[in-house]
PDB file of C-alpha atoms and ligand atoms in Angstrom:
ATOM      1  CA  MET A   1      31.067  20.591 125.230  1.00  0.00           C
ATOM      2  CA  PRO A   2      32.349  18.094 122.303  1.00  0.00           C
ATOM      3  CA  LYS A   3      32.147  19.634 118.746  1.00  0.00           C
ATOM      4  CA  PRO A   4      29.557  18.222 116.468  1.00  0.00           C
ATOM      5  CA  ASN A   5      32.309  16.858 114.022  1.00  0.00           C
ATOM      6  CA  ASP A   6      34.302  15.294 117.030  1.00  0.00           C
ATOM      7  CA  TYR A   7      34.811  11.669 117.037  1.00  0.00           C
ATOM      8  CA  ALA A   8      32.249   9.683 119.267  1.00  0.00           C
ATOM      9  CA  ILE A   9      31.250   6.027 120.572  1.00  0.00           C
ATOM     10  CA  LEU A  10      27.828   5.372 121.868  1.00  0.00           C
ATOM     11  CA  PHE A  11      27.100   2.267 123.933  1.00  0.00           C
ATOM     12  CA  ASP A  12      23.518   1.101 124.022  1.00  0.00           C
ATOM     13  CA  ALA A  13      23.073  -1.038 127.194  1.00  0.00           C
ATOM     14  CA  SER A  14      19.430  -2.293 125.890  1.00  0.00           C
ATOM     15  CA  HIS A  15      21.306  -4.073 123.142  1.00  0.00           C
ATOM     16  CA  CYS A  16      24.329  -5.415 124.999  1.00  0.00           C
ATOM     17  CA  THR A  17      24.663  -9.240 126.038  1.00  0.00           C
ATOM     18  CA  GLY A  18      27.868  -8.951 127.811  1.00  0.00           C
ATOM     19  CA  CYS A  19      29.632 -11.374 125.642  1.00  0.00           C
ATOM     20  CA  ARG A  20      32.891  -9.141 125.731  1.00  0.00           C
ATOM     21  CA  ALA A  21      33.735  -9.516 122.077  1.00  0.00           C
ATOM     22  CA  CYS A  22      34.586  -5.434 122.647  1.00  0.00           C
ATOM     23  CA  GLN A  23      37.015  -6.563 125.309  1.00  0.00           C
ATOM     24  CA  VAL A  24      38.688  -9.243 123.398  1.00  0.00           C
ATOM     25  CA  ALA A  25      38.988  -6.705 120.020  1.00  0.00           C
ATOM     26  CA  CYS A  26      40.609  -3.904 122.031  1.00  0.00           C
ATOM     27  CA  LYS A  27      43.264  -6.566 123.427  1.00  0.00           C
ATOM     28  CA  GLN A  28      43.901  -7.526 119.873  1.00  0.00           C
ATOM     29  CA  TRP A  29      43.938  -4.292 118.096  1.00  0.00           C
ATOM     30  CA  ASN A  30      46.118  -2.704 120.671  1.00  0.00           C
ATOM     31  CA  ASP A  31      48.303  -5.587 120.981  1.00  0.00           C
ATOM     32  CA  LEU A  32      47.784  -5.764 124.898  1.00  0.00           C
ATOM     33  CA  PRO A  33      48.940  -8.888 126.846  1.00  0.00           C
ATOM     34  CA  GLY A  34      46.343 -10.851 128.857  1.00  0.00           C
ATOM     35  CA  GLU A  35      46.976 -10.711 132.612  1.00  0.00           C
ATOM     36  CA  ALA A  36      46.605 -12.836 135.765  1.00  0.00           C
ATOM     37  CA  THR A  37      43.057 -12.327 137.186  1.00  0.00           C
ATOM     38  CA  VAL A  38      41.040 -13.705 140.236  1.00  0.00           C
ATOM     39  CA  ASN A  39      37.571 -15.097 140.581  1.00  0.00           C
ATOM     40  CA  THR A  40      35.339 -12.349 142.296  1.00  0.00           C
ATOM     41  CA  GLY A  41      32.278 -14.765 142.213  1.00  0.00           C
ATOM     42  CA  SER A  42      30.976 -12.841 139.235  1.00  0.00           C
ATOM     43  CA  TYR A  43      31.485 -13.575 135.436  1.00  0.00           C
ATOM     44  CA  GLU A  44      32.988 -10.104 135.164  1.00  0.00           C
ATOM     45  CA  ASN A  45      36.670 -10.281 134.505  1.00  0.00           C
ATOM     46  CA  PRO A  46      39.426  -9.030 135.044  1.00  0.00           C
ATOM     47  CA  PRO A  47      37.994  -7.126 138.230  1.00  0.00           C
ATOM     48  CA  SER A  48      39.468  -3.796 137.118  1.00  0.00           C
ATOM     49  CA  LEU A  49      41.003  -1.715 134.225  1.00  0.00           C
ATOM     50  CA  SER A  50      44.641  -1.441 134.047  1.00  0.00           C
ATOM     51  CA  SER A  51      47.629  -0.203 131.712  1.00  0.00           C
ATOM     52  CA  MET A  52      47.251  -3.552 130.048  1.00  0.00           C
ATOM     53  CA  THR A  53      43.318  -3.597 130.087  1.00  0.00           C
ATOM     54  CA  TRP A  54      41.909  -0.400 128.325  1.00  0.00           C
ATOM     55  CA  LEU A  55      37.943  -1.689 128.101  1.00  0.00           C
ATOM     56  CA  ARG A  56      36.356  -4.272 130.191  1.00  0.00           C
ATOM     57  CA  MET A  57      32.398  -5.019 130.521  1.00  0.00           C
ATOM     58  CA  LYS A  58      31.171  -4.669 133.910  1.00  0.00           C
ATOM     59  CA  TYR A  59      28.284  -6.674 135.045  1.00  0.00           C
ATOM     60  CA  THR A  60      25.723  -5.736 137.624  1.00  0.00           C
ATOM     61  CA  GLU A  61      23.881  -8.768 139.019  1.00  0.00           C
ATOM     62  CA  GLY A  62      21.154  -9.204 141.334  1.00  0.00           C
ATOM     63  CA  VAL A  63      17.612 -10.043 142.524  1.00  0.00           C
ATOM     64  CA  ASP A  64      14.759  -7.528 141.934  1.00  0.00           C
ATOM     65  CA  ARG A  65      10.926  -8.789 143.105  1.00  0.00           C
ATOM     66  CA  GLY A  66      12.001 -12.368 142.750  1.00  0.00           C
ATOM     67  CA  GLU A  67      13.575 -12.010 139.160  1.00  0.00           C
ATOM     68  CA  VAL A  68      17.349 -12.284 138.580  1.00  0.00           C
ATOM     69  CA  PHE A  69      18.522  -9.305 136.603  1.00  0.00           C
ATOM     70  CA  TRP A  70      22.047  -8.962 134.914  1.00  0.00           C
ATOM     71  CA  ASP A  71      22.951  -5.424 133.623  1.00  0.00           C
ATOM     72  CA  PHE A  72      25.986  -4.854 131.709  1.00  0.00           C
ATOM     73  CA  THR A  73      27.780  -1.346 131.096  1.00  0.00           C
ATOM     74  CA  ARG A  74      31.080  -0.584 129.482  1.00  0.00           C
ATOM     75  CA  ASP A  75      34.278   0.491 131.805  1.00  0.00           C
ATOM     76  CA  SER A  76      36.848   2.505 129.817  1.00  0.00           C
ATOM     77  CA  CYS A  77      38.035   5.817 129.247  1.00  0.00           C
ATOM     78  CA  MET A  78      35.212   8.597 128.379  1.00  0.00           C
ATOM     79  CA  HIS A  79      37.308  11.010 126.434  1.00  0.00           C
ATOM     80  CA  CYS A  80      35.794  13.977 128.655  1.00  0.00           C
ATOM     81  CA  SER A  81      35.642  17.365 127.283  1.00  0.00           C
ATOM     82  CA  SER A  82      36.888  18.844 130.799  1.00  0.00           C
ATOM     83  CA  ALA A  83      39.268  15.865 131.402  1.00  0.00           C
ATOM     84  CA  ALA A  84      40.597  15.754 134.863  1.00  0.00           C
ATOM     85  CA  CYS A  85      43.539  13.774 133.871  1.00  0.00           C
ATOM     86  CA  VAL A  86      44.674  16.509 131.519  1.00  0.00           C
ATOM     87  CA  GLU A  87      44.006  19.220 133.957  1.00  0.00           C
ATOM     88  CA  ALA A  88      45.967  17.395 136.624  1.00  0.00           C
ATOM     89  CA  CYS A  89      49.053  16.422 134.377  1.00  0.00           C
ATOM     90  CA  PRO A  90      52.061  18.720 134.928  1.00  0.00           C
ATOM     91  CA  THR A  91      54.032  18.022 131.455  1.00  0.00           C
ATOM     92  CA  GLY A  92      51.108  17.928 129.171  1.00  0.00           C
ATOM     93  CA  ALA A  93      51.742  14.310 128.620  1.00  0.00           C
ATOM     94  CA  VAL A  94      48.002  13.602 128.789  1.00  0.00           C
ATOM     95  CA  GLY A  95      46.108  16.064 126.259  1.00  0.00           C
ATOM     96  CA  TYR A  96      43.286  16.515 123.742  1.00  0.00           C
ATOM     97  CA  ARG A  97      44.040  15.401 120.255  1.00  0.00           C
ATOM     98  CA  GLU A  98      41.941  16.402 117.157  1.00  0.00           C
ATOM     99  CA  GLY A  99      38.419  15.277 117.429  1.00  0.00           C
ATOM    100  CA  GLY A 100      38.330  15.404 121.058  1.00  0.00           C
ATOM    101  CA  VAL A 101      39.919  12.299 121.724  1.00  0.00           C
ATOM    102  CA  VAL A 102      42.294  12.402 124.902  1.00  0.00           C
ATOM    103  CA  THR A 103      45.575  10.613 124.400  1.00  0.00           C
ATOM    104  CA  VAL A 104      48.860   9.859 126.407  1.00  0.00           C
ATOM    105  CA  ASP A 105      52.079  10.778 124.757  1.00  0.00           C
ATOM    106  CA  GLN A 106      54.510   8.586 126.903  1.00  0.00           C
ATOM    107  CA  ASP A 107      57.643  10.452 125.554  1.00  0.00           C
ATOM    108  CA  TRP A 108      56.427  13.245 127.941  1.00  0.00           C
ATOM    109  CA  CYS A 109      54.927  11.160 130.928  1.00  0.00           C
ATOM    110  CA  ILE A 110      57.125  11.387 134.240  1.00  0.00           C
ATOM    111  CA  GLY A 111      55.304   8.683 135.714  1.00  0.00           C
ATOM    112  CA  CYS A 112      53.926  11.184 138.682  1.00  0.00           C
ATOM    113  CA  ARG A 113      50.520   9.558 138.451  1.00  0.00           C
ATOM    114  CA  ASN A 114      48.511  12.585 139.140  1.00  0.00           C
ATOM    115  CA  CYS A 115      46.227  11.593 136.321  1.00  0.00           C
ATOM    116  CA  VAL A 116      45.661   8.169 137.850  1.00  0.00           C
ATOM    117  CA  GLN A 117      44.459   9.885 140.765  1.00  0.00           C
ATOM    118  CA  ALA A 118      42.383  12.571 139.095  1.00  0.00           C
ATOM    119  CA  CYS A 119      40.278  10.423 136.762  1.00  0.00           C
ATOM    120  CA  PRO A 120      36.748   9.685 138.137  1.00  0.00           C
ATOM    121  CA  TYR A 121      36.257   6.741 136.252  1.00  0.00           C
ATOM    122  CA  ASP A 122      39.445   4.710 137.107  1.00  0.00           C
ATOM    123  CA  ALA A 123      40.097   4.789 133.541  1.00  0.00           C
ATOM    124  CA  ILE A 124      44.071   5.571 133.466  1.00  0.00           C
ATOM    125  CA  HIS A 125      46.649   3.495 134.870  1.00  0.00           C
ATOM    126  CA  TYR A 126      50.232   3.337 135.609  1.00  0.00           C
ATOM    127  CA  ASP A 127      52.486   0.693 133.853  1.00  0.00           C
ATOM    128  CA  GLU A 128      55.132  -0.406 136.311  1.00  0.00           C
ATOM    129  CA  GLU A 129      57.582  -2.134 133.730  1.00  0.00           C
ATOM    130  CA  LYS A 130      57.412   1.123 131.398  1.00  0.00           C
ATOM    131  CA  GLY A 131      57.255   3.709 134.434  1.00  0.00           C
ATOM    132  CA  VAL A 132      54.403   5.680 132.108  1.00  0.00           C
ATOM    133  CA  VAL A 133      50.561   5.583 132.224  1.00  0.00           C
ATOM    134  CA  ASP A 134      48.163   4.133 129.466  1.00  0.00           C
ATOM    135  CA  LYS A 135      44.617   4.043 128.633  1.00  0.00           C
ATOM    136  CA  CYS A 136      41.931   3.980 125.572  1.00  0.00           C
ATOM    137  CA  THR A 137      42.942   5.937 122.381  1.00  0.00           C
ATOM    138  CA  LEU A 138      39.321   5.851 121.233  1.00  0.00           C
ATOM    139  CA  CYS A 139      41.438   3.835 118.484  1.00  0.00           C
ATOM    140  CA  TYR A 140      42.863   7.293 117.037  1.00  0.00           C
ATOM    141  CA  ASP A 141      44.662   5.154 114.622  1.00  0.00           C
ATOM    142  CA  ARG A 142      41.599   3.860 113.231  1.00  0.00           C
ATOM    143  CA  VAL A 143      39.033   6.655 113.578  1.00  0.00           C
ATOM    144  CA  SER A 144      41.461   9.334 111.963  1.00  0.00           C
ATOM    145  CA  ASN A 145      41.767   6.776 109.063  1.00  0.00           C
ATOM    146  CA  GLY A 146      38.133   6.489 108.446  1.00  0.00           C
ATOM    147  CA  LEU A 147      37.908   2.964 110.151  1.00  0.00           C
ATOM    148  CA  GLU A 148      35.569   2.359 113.202  1.00  0.00           C
ATOM    149  CA  PRO A 149      37.129   1.699 116.813  1.00  0.00           C
ATOM    150  CA  ALA A 150      38.187  -1.966 117.142  1.00  0.00           C
ATOM    151  CA  CYS A 151      35.555  -2.520 119.963  1.00  0.00           C
ATOM    152  CA  VAL A 152      32.650  -1.047 117.728  1.00  0.00           C
ATOM    153  CA  LYS A 153      33.645  -3.284 114.770  1.00  0.00           C
ATOM    154  CA  ALA A 154      33.290  -6.403 116.881  1.00  0.00           C
ATOM    155  CA  CYS A 155      30.368  -5.749 118.516  1.00  0.00           C
ATOM    156  CA  PRO A 156      27.681  -8.463 117.334  1.00  0.00           C
ATOM    157  CA  THR A 157      24.715  -6.974 118.588  1.00  0.00           C
ATOM    158  CA  GLY A 158      24.600  -3.341 117.454  1.00  0.00           C
ATOM    159  CA  ALA A 159      25.295  -2.122 121.174  1.00  0.00           C
ATOM    160  CA  LEU A 160      28.415   0.030 119.866  1.00  0.00           C
ATOM    161  CA  HIS A 161      28.122   2.760 117.510  1.00  0.00           C
ATOM    162  CA  SER A 162      30.881   5.265 116.217  1.00  0.00           C
ATOM    163  CA  GLY A 163      30.645   8.238 114.450  1.00  0.00           C
ATOM    164  CA  ARG A 164      30.646  12.067 114.649  1.00  0.00           C
ATOM    165  CA  TYR A 165      29.649  13.549 117.889  1.00  0.00           C
ATOM    166  CA  ALA A 166      26.379  15.034 116.662  1.00  0.00           C
ATOM    167  CA  GLU A 167      25.174  11.908 114.979  1.00  0.00           C
ATOM    168  CA  MET A 168      25.994   9.519 118.137  1.00  0.00           C
ATOM    169  CA  LYS A 169      24.108  12.153 120.202  1.00  0.00           C
ATOM    170  CA  ALA A 170      21.029  12.073 117.719  1.00  0.00           C
ATOM    171  CA  LEU A 171      21.195   8.312 117.821  1.00  0.00           C
ATOM    172  CA  ALA A 172      21.257   8.540 121.717  1.00  0.00           C
ATOM    173  CA  GLU A 173      18.092  10.700 122.066  1.00  0.00           C
ATOM    174  CA  GLN A 174      16.371   8.508 119.544  1.00  0.00           C
ATOM    175  CA  ARG A 175      17.070   5.259 121.358  1.00  0.00           C
ATOM    176  CA  LEU A 176      16.200   7.200 124.273  1.00  0.00           C
ATOM    177  CA  ALA A 177      12.360   7.970 123.076  1.00  0.00           C
ATOM    178  CA  ALA A 178      12.134   4.469 121.741  1.00  0.00           C
ATOM    179  CA  LEU A 179      12.957   2.943 125.080  1.00  0.00           C
ATOM    180  CA  LYS A 180      10.679   5.536 126.967  1.00  0.00           C
ATOM    181  CA  GLY A 181       7.873   4.283 124.708  1.00  0.00           C
ATOM    182  CA  ALA A 182       8.323   0.689 125.343  1.00  0.00           C
ATOM    183  CA  GLY A 183       7.947   1.567 129.059  1.00  0.00           C
ATOM    184  CA  TYR A 184      11.434   1.803 130.287  1.00  0.00           C
ATOM    185  CA  ASP A 185      10.564   4.831 132.561  1.00  0.00           C
ATOM    186  CA  GLN A 186      14.326   5.164 133.773  1.00  0.00           C
ATOM    187  CA  ALA A 187      15.865   5.204 130.509  1.00  0.00           C
ATOM    188  CA  ASN A 188      18.538   7.854 130.285  1.00  0.00           C
ATOM    189  CA  VAL A 189      21.363   9.139 128.148  1.00  0.00           C
ATOM    190  CA  TYR A 190      24.676   9.280 130.442  1.00  0.00           C
ATOM    191  CA  GLY A 191      27.778  11.831 129.293  1.00  0.00           C
ATOM    192  CA  LEU A 192      25.879  14.611 128.021  1.00  0.00           C
ATOM    193  CA  ALA A 193      26.843  16.892 130.815  1.00  0.00           C
ATOM    194  CA  GLU A 194      29.352  14.871 132.683  1.00  0.00           C
ATOM    195  CA  MET A 195      32.697  16.050 132.688  1.00  0.00           C
ATOM    196  CA  GLY A 196      31.907  18.882 130.063  1.00  0.00           C
ATOM    197  CA  GLY A 197      30.274  16.404 127.946  1.00  0.00           C
ATOM    198  CA  THR A 198      32.218  13.080 127.032  1.00  0.00           C
ATOM    199  CA  HIS A 199      33.004  11.807 123.729  1.00  0.00           C
ATOM    200  CA  VAL A 200      31.461   8.196 124.717  1.00  0.00           C
ATOM    201  CA  LEU A 201      27.678   8.265 125.319  1.00  0.00           C
ATOM    202  CA  TYR A 202      25.756   5.944 127.182  1.00  0.00           C
ATOM    203  CA  VAL A 203      22.064   4.868 126.673  1.00  0.00           C
ATOM    204  CA  LEU A 204      20.961   3.026 130.124  1.00  0.00           C
ATOM    205  CA  LEU A 205      18.148   1.335 131.040  1.00  0.00           C
ATOM    206  CA  LYS A 206      18.371   2.267 134.715  1.00  0.00           C
ATOM    207  CA  HIS A 207      19.767   5.428 136.847  1.00  0.00           C
ATOM    208  CA  PRO A 208      23.413   5.461 136.178  1.00  0.00           C
ATOM    209  CA  SER A 209      24.458   4.767 139.992  1.00  0.00           C
ATOM    210  CA  ALA A 210      22.766   1.337 139.185  1.00  0.00           C
ATOM    211  CA  TYR A 211      25.683   0.347 136.955  1.00  0.00           C
ATOM    212  CA  GLY A 212      28.007   2.072 139.570  1.00  0.00           C
ATOM    213  CA  LEU A 213      28.827   4.947 137.163  1.00  0.00           C
ATOM    214  CA  PRO A 214      29.525   8.054 139.015  1.00  0.00           C
ATOM    215  CA  VAL A 215      26.629  10.597 139.135  1.00  0.00           C
ATOM    216  CA  GLY A 216      27.616  14.261 137.740  1.00  0.00           C
ATOM    217  CA  PRO A 217      31.243  14.022 138.281  1.00  0.00           C
ATOM    218  CA  VAL A 218      33.147  17.414 137.321  1.00  0.00           C
ATOM    219  CA  THR A 219      36.802  18.259 136.976  1.00  0.00           C
ATOM    220  CA  GLU A 220      36.772  21.101 139.400  1.00  0.00           C
ATOM    221  CA  LYS A 221      35.496  18.316 142.255  1.00  0.00           C
ATOM    222  CA  ARG A 222      38.488  16.089 141.906  1.00  0.00           C
ATOM    223  CA  LYS A 223      40.600  16.328 144.919  1.00  0.00           C
ATOM    224  CA  VAL A 224      43.804  16.769 143.309  1.00  0.00           C
ATOM    225  CA  ALA A 225      46.403  19.508 142.691  1.00  0.00           C
ATOM    226  CA  SER A 226      45.605  21.354 139.298  1.00  0.00           C
ATOM    227  CA  GLY A 227      48.165  20.936 136.466  1.00  0.00           C
ATOM    228  CA  TRP A 228      49.803  24.123 137.220  1.00  0.00           C
ATOM    229  CA  LEU A 229      50.322  23.450 140.935  1.00  0.00           C
ATOM    230  CA  SER A 230      51.486  20.093 140.137  1.00  0.00           C
ATOM    231  CA  ALA A 231      53.569  21.797 137.348  1.00  0.00           C
ATOM    232  CA  GLY A 232      55.197  24.086 139.883  1.00  0.00           C
ATOM    233  CA  ILE A 233      55.869  21.203 142.403  1.00  0.00           C
ATOM    234  CA  ALA A 234      57.522  19.414 139.468  1.00  0.00           C
ATOM    235  CA  ALA A 235      59.248  22.278 138.585  1.00  0.00           C
ATOM    236  CA  ALA A 236      60.728  23.062 141.817  1.00  0.00           C
ATOM    237  CA  VAL A 237      61.999  19.568 141.777  1.00  0.00           C
ATOM    238  CA  LEU A 238      63.721  19.730 138.306  1.00  0.00           C
ATOM    239  CA  GLY A 239      64.914  23.164 138.639  1.00  0.00           C
ATOM    240  CA  PHE A 240      65.036  25.984 136.202  1.00  0.00           C
ATOM    241  CA  ALA A 241      65.740  24.014 132.921  1.00  0.00           C
ATOM    242  CA  GLY A 242      62.831  21.628 134.085  1.00  0.00           C
ATOM    243  CA  ALA A 243      60.542  24.578 134.906  1.00  0.00           C
ATOM    244  CA  ARG A 244      60.964  25.988 131.330  1.00  0.00           C
ATOM    245  CA  TRP A 245      60.555  22.557 129.953  1.00  0.00           C
ATOM    246  CA  ILE A 246      57.247  21.996 131.508  1.00  0.00           C
ATOM    247  CA  ALA A 247      56.014  25.663 130.828  1.00  0.00           C
ATOM    248  CA  GLU A 248      56.691  24.922 127.027  1.00  0.00           C
ATOM    249  CA  ARG A 249      55.063  21.864 126.687  1.00  0.00           C
ATOM    250  CA  ARG A 250      51.752  22.940 128.746  1.00  0.00           C
ATOM    251  CA  GLU A 251      51.553  25.760 126.330  1.00  0.00           C
ATOM    252  CA  GLU A 252      52.196  23.349 123.413  1.00  0.00           C
ATOM    253  CA  VAL A 253      49.593  21.083 123.990  1.00  0.00           C
ATOM    254  CA  GLY A 254      47.087  23.407 125.285  1.00  0.00           C
ATOM    255  CA  GLY A 255      46.841  25.103 121.906  1.00  0.00           C
ATOM    256  CA  GLU A 256      46.043  21.843 120.358  1.00  0.00           C
ATOM    257  CA  ARG A 257      42.224  22.128 120.681  1.00  0.00           C
TER     258      ARG A 257
HETATM  259  S1  SF4 B 301      37.778   9.095 131.637  1.00  0.00           S
HETATM  260 FE1  SF4 B 301      39.497   9.541 132.884  1.00  0.00          FE
HETATM  261  S2  SF4 B 301      41.166   9.058 131.471  1.00  0.00           S
HETATM  262 FE2  SF4 B 301      39.626   9.438 130.351  1.00  0.00          FE
HETATM  263  S3  SF4 B 301      39.655  11.263 129.580  1.00  0.00           S
HETATM  264 FE3  SF4 B 301      38.075  11.481 131.345  1.00  0.00          FE
HETATM  265  S4  SF4 B 301      39.450  12.029 133.185  1.00  0.00           S
HETATM  266 FE4  SF4 B 301      40.846  11.397 131.530  1.00  0.00          FE
HETATM  267  S1  SF4 B 302      38.181   2.729 121.100  1.00  0.00           S
HETATM  268 FE1  SF4 B 302      39.867   1.256 120.676  1.00  0.00          FE
HETATM  269  S2  SF4 B 302      41.166   1.666 122.560  1.00  0.00           S
HETATM  270 FE2  SF4 B 302      39.306   2.279 123.234  1.00  0.00          FE
HETATM  271  S3  SF4 B 302      38.197   0.624 124.219  1.00  0.00           S
HETATM  272 FE3  SF4 B 302      37.441   0.651 121.896  1.00  0.00          FE
HETATM  273  S4  SF4 B 302      39.099  -0.831 120.837  1.00  0.00           S
HETATM  274 FE4  SF4 B 302      39.878  -0.327 122.967  1.00  0.00          FE
HETATM  275  S1  SF4 B 303      30.833  -6.648 121.849  1.00  0.00           S
HETATM  276 FE1  SF4 B 303      28.743  -5.488 122.125  1.00  0.00          FE
HETATM  277  S2  SF4 B 303      27.238  -6.917 123.049  1.00  0.00           S
HETATM  278 FE2  SF4 B 303      29.089  -7.727 123.507  1.00  0.00          FE
HETATM  279  S3  SF4 B 303      29.579  -6.943 125.441  1.00  0.00           S
HETATM  280 FE3  SF4 B 303      30.650  -5.444 123.933  1.00  0.00          FE
HETATM  281  S4  SF4 B 303      28.895  -3.834 123.815  1.00  0.00           S
HETATM  282 FE4  SF4 B 303      27.988  -5.870 124.805  1.00  0.00          FE
END
């Protein structure tokens, strides 16, 4: 579970207008290039995350009892406490940082893509040019210097908040009570139990599946080789020196939390 003092983000779907200022701010702060995209018949754009797009807003559009609805949710790394990407990485390149943030140390990434396959949120991606993976850092460079993540700072409606985990959890519970009181019976908080508890929490107006979110994903359910099994395979390929290097690295990052 996240620790009370860990870094966290709260996304409140009931305040989101789908303006995508957060998406643009993420690109700007992290110096990520734009990418060619396609029209999928929705205002949602681009159609998926990539090594160049670490955050996008997901639009769910439809008609319910004759009324058109448009639901928005955030699509990015959840900074899981039991992160499938960390479990699957044979070299310890993906690991936990101070404050529960999950980041990639590209110097240690061998491009095996185990983490890409393991993530239930499709939030970590392989960069073909660089030969390594990349994803949202929870703006560790900002939060560790007392600043809000760029996406949170850019949000004009108050749909995004950041702070310590205990504060964000309390705010989520407060919003949930207010929404239930206003008649939103299906309102819920997502991320309290998923993946050992995530450092990005969502206040949703509907069941998570209505937004296309995986329901109740746990690390153990991912059908990938565990980090140590992958490490064994990688070590067999790399030989004795490689095996020692991987074992030392896994021990090093295992001790960071
Ligand atoms: S959302 Fe995916 S990439 Fe992010 S920490 Fe969880 S498993 Fe890793
Ligand atoms: S926390 Fe930073 S890196 Fe993550 S989505 Fe927000 S702006 Fe992008
Ligand atoms: S900036 Fe705020 S209101 Fe706009 S899409 Fe992002 S979370 Fe929603």
